[in-house]
Amino acid sequence: ANVVRVAAVRPLPTQIAFECAKCLQIFPLPISDGVYRTPNKCHTPQCTSKVFAAMRESMETVYVNSQRIRLQ
């Protein structure tokens, strides 16, 4: 196989921290292939919020380097 094209190295998240809009609790969720969904409900038992913000710059968000290579 020959390398035909190489893309730039990009950060790929493997875990993203989410913050609850109501109780402000921050909790990390693992993701795969860089695709994620916001949580359905808060992890805090007494909170009923369903609104969350992805904290991409949080210390609990984990990235790995990723690069696409096209072979022929």
Short mmCIF file of N, CA and C in Angstrom, two decimals:
data_model
loop_
_atom_site.label_atom_id
_atom_site.label_comp_id
_atom_site.label_asym_id
_atom_site.label_seq_id
_atom_site.Cartn_x
_atom_site.Cartn_y
_atom_site.Cartn_z
N ALA A 1 0.84 -1.18 0.00
CA ALA A 1 0.00 0.00 0.00
C ALA A 1 0.88 1.24 0.00
N ASN A 2 0.46 2.23 -0.76
CA ASN A 2 1.17 3.51 -0.83
C ASN A 2 0.34 4.60 -0.17
N VAL A 3 1.01 5.50 0.51
CA VAL A 3 0.34 6.63 1.13
C VAL A 3 0.05 7.65 0.04
N VAL A 4 -1.25 7.98 -0.12
CA VAL A 4 -1.67 8.92 -1.15
C VAL A 4 -1.84 10.32 -0.58
N ARG A 5 -2.43 10.41 0.61
CA ARG A 5 -2.70 11.71 1.20
C ARG A 5 -2.61 11.61 2.72
N VAL A 6 -2.09 12.65 3.34
CA VAL A 6 -1.98 12.71 4.79
C VAL A 6 -2.62 14.02 5.27
N ALA A 7 -3.54 13.92 6.20
CA ALA A 7 -4.19 15.11 6.76
C ALA A 7 -3.37 15.62 7.94
N ALA A 8 -3.68 16.82 8.38
CA ALA A 8 -3.00 17.41 9.53
C ALA A 8 -3.43 16.68 10.81
N VAL A 9 -2.56 16.71 11.80
CA VAL A 9 -2.87 16.11 13.09
C VAL A 9 -3.88 17.00 13.80
N ARG A 10 -4.97 16.37 14.30
CA ARG A 10 -6.02 17.10 15.00
C ARG A 10 -6.30 16.45 16.35
N PRO A 11 -6.76 17.23 17.32
CA PRO A 11 -7.14 16.63 18.60
C PRO A 11 -8.48 15.91 18.46
N LEU A 12 -8.57 14.71 18.99
CA LEU A 12 -9.79 13.93 18.97
C LEU A 12 -10.19 13.65 20.42
N PRO A 13 -11.37 14.10 20.83
CA PRO A 13 -11.77 13.88 22.24
C PRO A 13 -12.13 12.42 22.49
N THR A 14 -11.69 11.90 23.64
CA THR A 14 -12.07 10.56 24.06
C THR A 14 -12.96 10.61 25.30
N GLN A 15 -12.98 11.78 25.94
CA GLN A 15 -13.82 12.00 27.12
C GLN A 15 -14.13 13.49 27.18
N ILE A 16 -15.40 13.84 27.35
CA ILE A 16 -15.79 15.25 27.44
C ILE A 16 -16.53 15.49 28.74
N ALA A 17 -16.17 16.57 29.41
CA ALA A 17 -16.84 16.96 30.65
C ALA A 17 -18.07 17.80 30.31
N PHE A 18 -19.17 17.53 31.00
CA PHE A 18 -20.40 18.28 30.83
C PHE A 18 -20.76 18.96 32.14
N GLU A 19 -21.33 20.17 32.04
CA GLU A 19 -21.76 20.91 33.22
C GLU A 19 -23.27 21.04 33.20
N CYS A 20 -23.90 20.68 34.31
CA CYS A 20 -25.35 20.79 34.45
C CYS A 20 -25.71 22.27 34.58
N ALA A 21 -26.74 22.70 33.86
CA ALA A 21 -27.14 24.11 33.88
C ALA A 21 -27.83 24.49 35.19
N LYS A 22 -28.36 23.52 35.90
CA LYS A 22 -29.12 23.81 37.12
C LYS A 22 -28.25 23.74 38.38
N CYS A 23 -27.58 22.61 38.60
CA CYS A 23 -26.80 22.44 39.84
C CYS A 23 -25.31 22.71 39.64
N LEU A 24 -24.87 22.94 38.40
CA LEU A 24 -23.48 23.26 38.04
C LEU A 24 -22.51 22.11 38.33
N GLN A 25 -23.02 20.91 38.49
CA GLN A 25 -22.17 19.73 38.67
C GLN A 25 -21.47 19.42 37.35
N ILE A 26 -20.18 19.12 37.40
CA ILE A 26 -19.41 18.76 36.21
C ILE A 26 -19.09 17.28 36.28
N PHE A 27 -19.39 16.55 35.19
CA PHE A 27 -19.09 15.13 35.15
C PHE A 27 -18.62 14.75 33.76
N PRO A 28 -17.58 13.91 33.67
CA PRO A 28 -17.04 13.48 32.38
C PRO A 28 -17.78 12.26 31.83
N LEU A 29 -17.92 12.21 30.51
CA LEU A 29 -18.51 11.06 29.84
C LEU A 29 -17.57 10.60 28.74
N PRO A 30 -17.30 9.29 28.66
CA PRO A 30 -16.45 8.78 27.57
C PRO A 30 -17.20 8.82 26.24
N ILE A 31 -16.47 9.06 25.16
CA ILE A 31 -17.07 9.08 23.83
C ILE A 31 -16.18 8.27 22.89
N SER A 32 -16.74 7.89 21.75
CA SER A 32 -15.96 7.14 20.77
C SER A 32 -16.05 7.82 19.41
N ASP A 33 -15.00 7.77 18.65
CA ASP A 33 -14.92 8.33 17.30
C ASP A 33 -15.18 9.83 17.24
N GLY A 34 -15.02 10.53 18.36
CA GLY A 34 -15.20 11.97 18.37
C GLY A 34 -16.65 12.43 18.31
N VAL A 35 -17.60 11.50 18.35
CA VAL A 35 -19.02 11.83 18.28
C VAL A 35 -19.62 11.65 19.67
N TYR A 36 -20.37 12.66 20.13
CA TYR A 36 -20.97 12.56 21.46
C TYR A 36 -22.38 13.11 21.45
N ARG A 37 -23.13 12.70 22.46
CA ARG A 37 -24.47 13.23 22.70
C ARG A 37 -24.47 13.82 24.09
N THR A 38 -25.26 14.86 24.28
CA THR A 38 -25.37 15.42 25.62
C THR A 38 -26.13 14.42 26.49
N PRO A 39 -25.87 14.42 27.79
CA PRO A 39 -26.55 13.48 28.68
C PRO A 39 -28.07 13.71 28.69
N ASN A 40 -28.83 12.67 29.03
CA ASN A 40 -30.29 12.77 29.12
C ASN A 40 -30.76 13.40 30.41
N LYS A 41 -30.01 13.15 31.49
CA LYS A 41 -30.37 13.71 32.79
C LYS A 41 -29.12 13.90 33.62
N CYS A 42 -29.25 14.70 34.66
CA CYS A 42 -28.12 15.00 35.54
C CYS A 42 -27.78 13.77 36.38
N HIS A 43 -26.50 13.62 36.71
CA HIS A 43 -26.04 12.50 37.52
C HIS A 43 -26.27 12.73 39.00
N THR A 44 -26.59 13.97 39.39
CA THR A 44 -26.89 14.27 40.78
C THR A 44 -28.32 13.81 41.08
N PRO A 45 -28.53 12.96 42.08
CA PRO A 45 -29.86 12.38 42.33
C PRO A 45 -30.98 13.40 42.55
N GLN A 46 -30.72 14.51 43.25
CA GLN A 46 -31.77 15.47 43.55
C GLN A 46 -32.01 16.49 42.44
N CYS A 47 -31.20 16.49 41.41
CA CYS A 47 -31.34 17.44 40.30
C CYS A 47 -32.18 16.82 39.18
N THR A 48 -33.06 17.64 38.58
CA THR A 48 -33.93 17.15 37.50
C THR A 48 -33.61 17.81 36.16
N SER A 49 -32.48 18.49 36.06
CA SER A 49 -32.13 19.21 34.84
C SER A 49 -31.84 18.27 33.68
N LYS A 50 -32.15 18.75 32.48
CA LYS A 50 -31.85 18.02 31.25
C LYS A 50 -31.06 18.90 30.28
N VAL A 51 -30.49 20.00 30.81
CA VAL A 51 -29.73 20.95 29.99
C VAL A 51 -28.27 20.92 30.45
N PHE A 52 -27.35 20.71 29.48
CA PHE A 52 -25.94 20.58 29.79
C PHE A 52 -25.10 21.34 28.77
N ALA A 53 -23.93 21.77 29.21
CA ALA A 53 -22.97 22.44 28.32
C ALA A 53 -21.71 21.59 28.27
N ALA A 54 -21.19 21.39 27.07
CA ALA A 54 -19.93 20.66 26.90
C ALA A 54 -18.78 21.57 27.31
N MET A 55 -17.95 21.09 28.21
CA MET A 55 -16.81 21.86 28.72
C MET A 55 -15.55 21.38 28.01
N ARG A 56 -15.35 21.85 26.78
CA ARG A 56 -14.23 21.37 25.96
C ARG A 56 -12.86 21.77 26.50
N GLU A 57 -12.81 22.83 27.28
CA GLU A 57 -11.53 23.30 27.83
C GLU A 57 -11.33 22.84 29.26
N SER A 58 -12.18 21.98 29.78
CA SER A 58 -12.08 21.50 31.15
C SER A 58 -10.87 20.57 31.31
N MET A 59 -10.35 20.49 32.53
CA MET A 59 -9.25 19.56 32.82
C MET A 59 -9.72 18.11 32.75
N GLU A 60 -11.03 17.87 32.84
CA GLU A 60 -11.58 16.51 32.80
C GLU A 60 -11.86 16.05 31.36
N THR A 61 -11.74 16.96 30.39
CA THR A 61 -11.89 16.58 28.99
C THR A 61 -10.54 16.08 28.49
N VAL A 62 -10.56 14.91 27.84
CA VAL A 62 -9.32 14.25 27.41
C VAL A 62 -9.29 14.17 25.88
N TYR A 63 -8.16 14.55 25.30
CA TYR A 63 -7.96 14.50 23.86
C TYR A 63 -6.76 13.61 23.52
N VAL A 64 -6.81 13.00 22.34
CA VAL A 64 -5.66 12.29 21.79
C VAL A 64 -5.41 12.85 20.40
N ASN A 65 -4.18 12.75 19.92
CA ASN A 65 -3.87 13.20 18.56
C ASN A 65 -4.43 12.21 17.55
N SER A 66 -4.99 12.75 16.47
CA SER A 66 -5.58 11.91 15.44
C SER A 66 -5.14 12.43 14.07
N GLN A 67 -4.96 11.50 13.14
CA GLN A 67 -4.54 11.87 11.80
C GLN A 67 -5.13 10.88 10.80
N ARG A 68 -5.68 11.39 9.70
CA ARG A 68 -6.19 10.54 8.64
C ARG A 68 -5.13 10.34 7.58
N ILE A 69 -4.97 9.09 7.20
CA ILE A 69 -4.00 8.74 6.16
C ILE A 69 -4.74 7.94 5.10
N ARG A 70 -4.63 8.36 3.85
CA ARG A 70 -5.31 7.66 2.76
C ARG A 70 -4.29 6.78 2.05
N LEU A 71 -4.65 5.52 1.91
CA LEU A 71 -3.76 4.56 1.26
C LEU A 71 -4.34 4.12 -0.07
N GLN A 72 -3.47 3.69 -0.96
CA GLN A 72 -3.91 3.17 -2.26
C GLN A 72 -3.26 1.85 -2.51
#
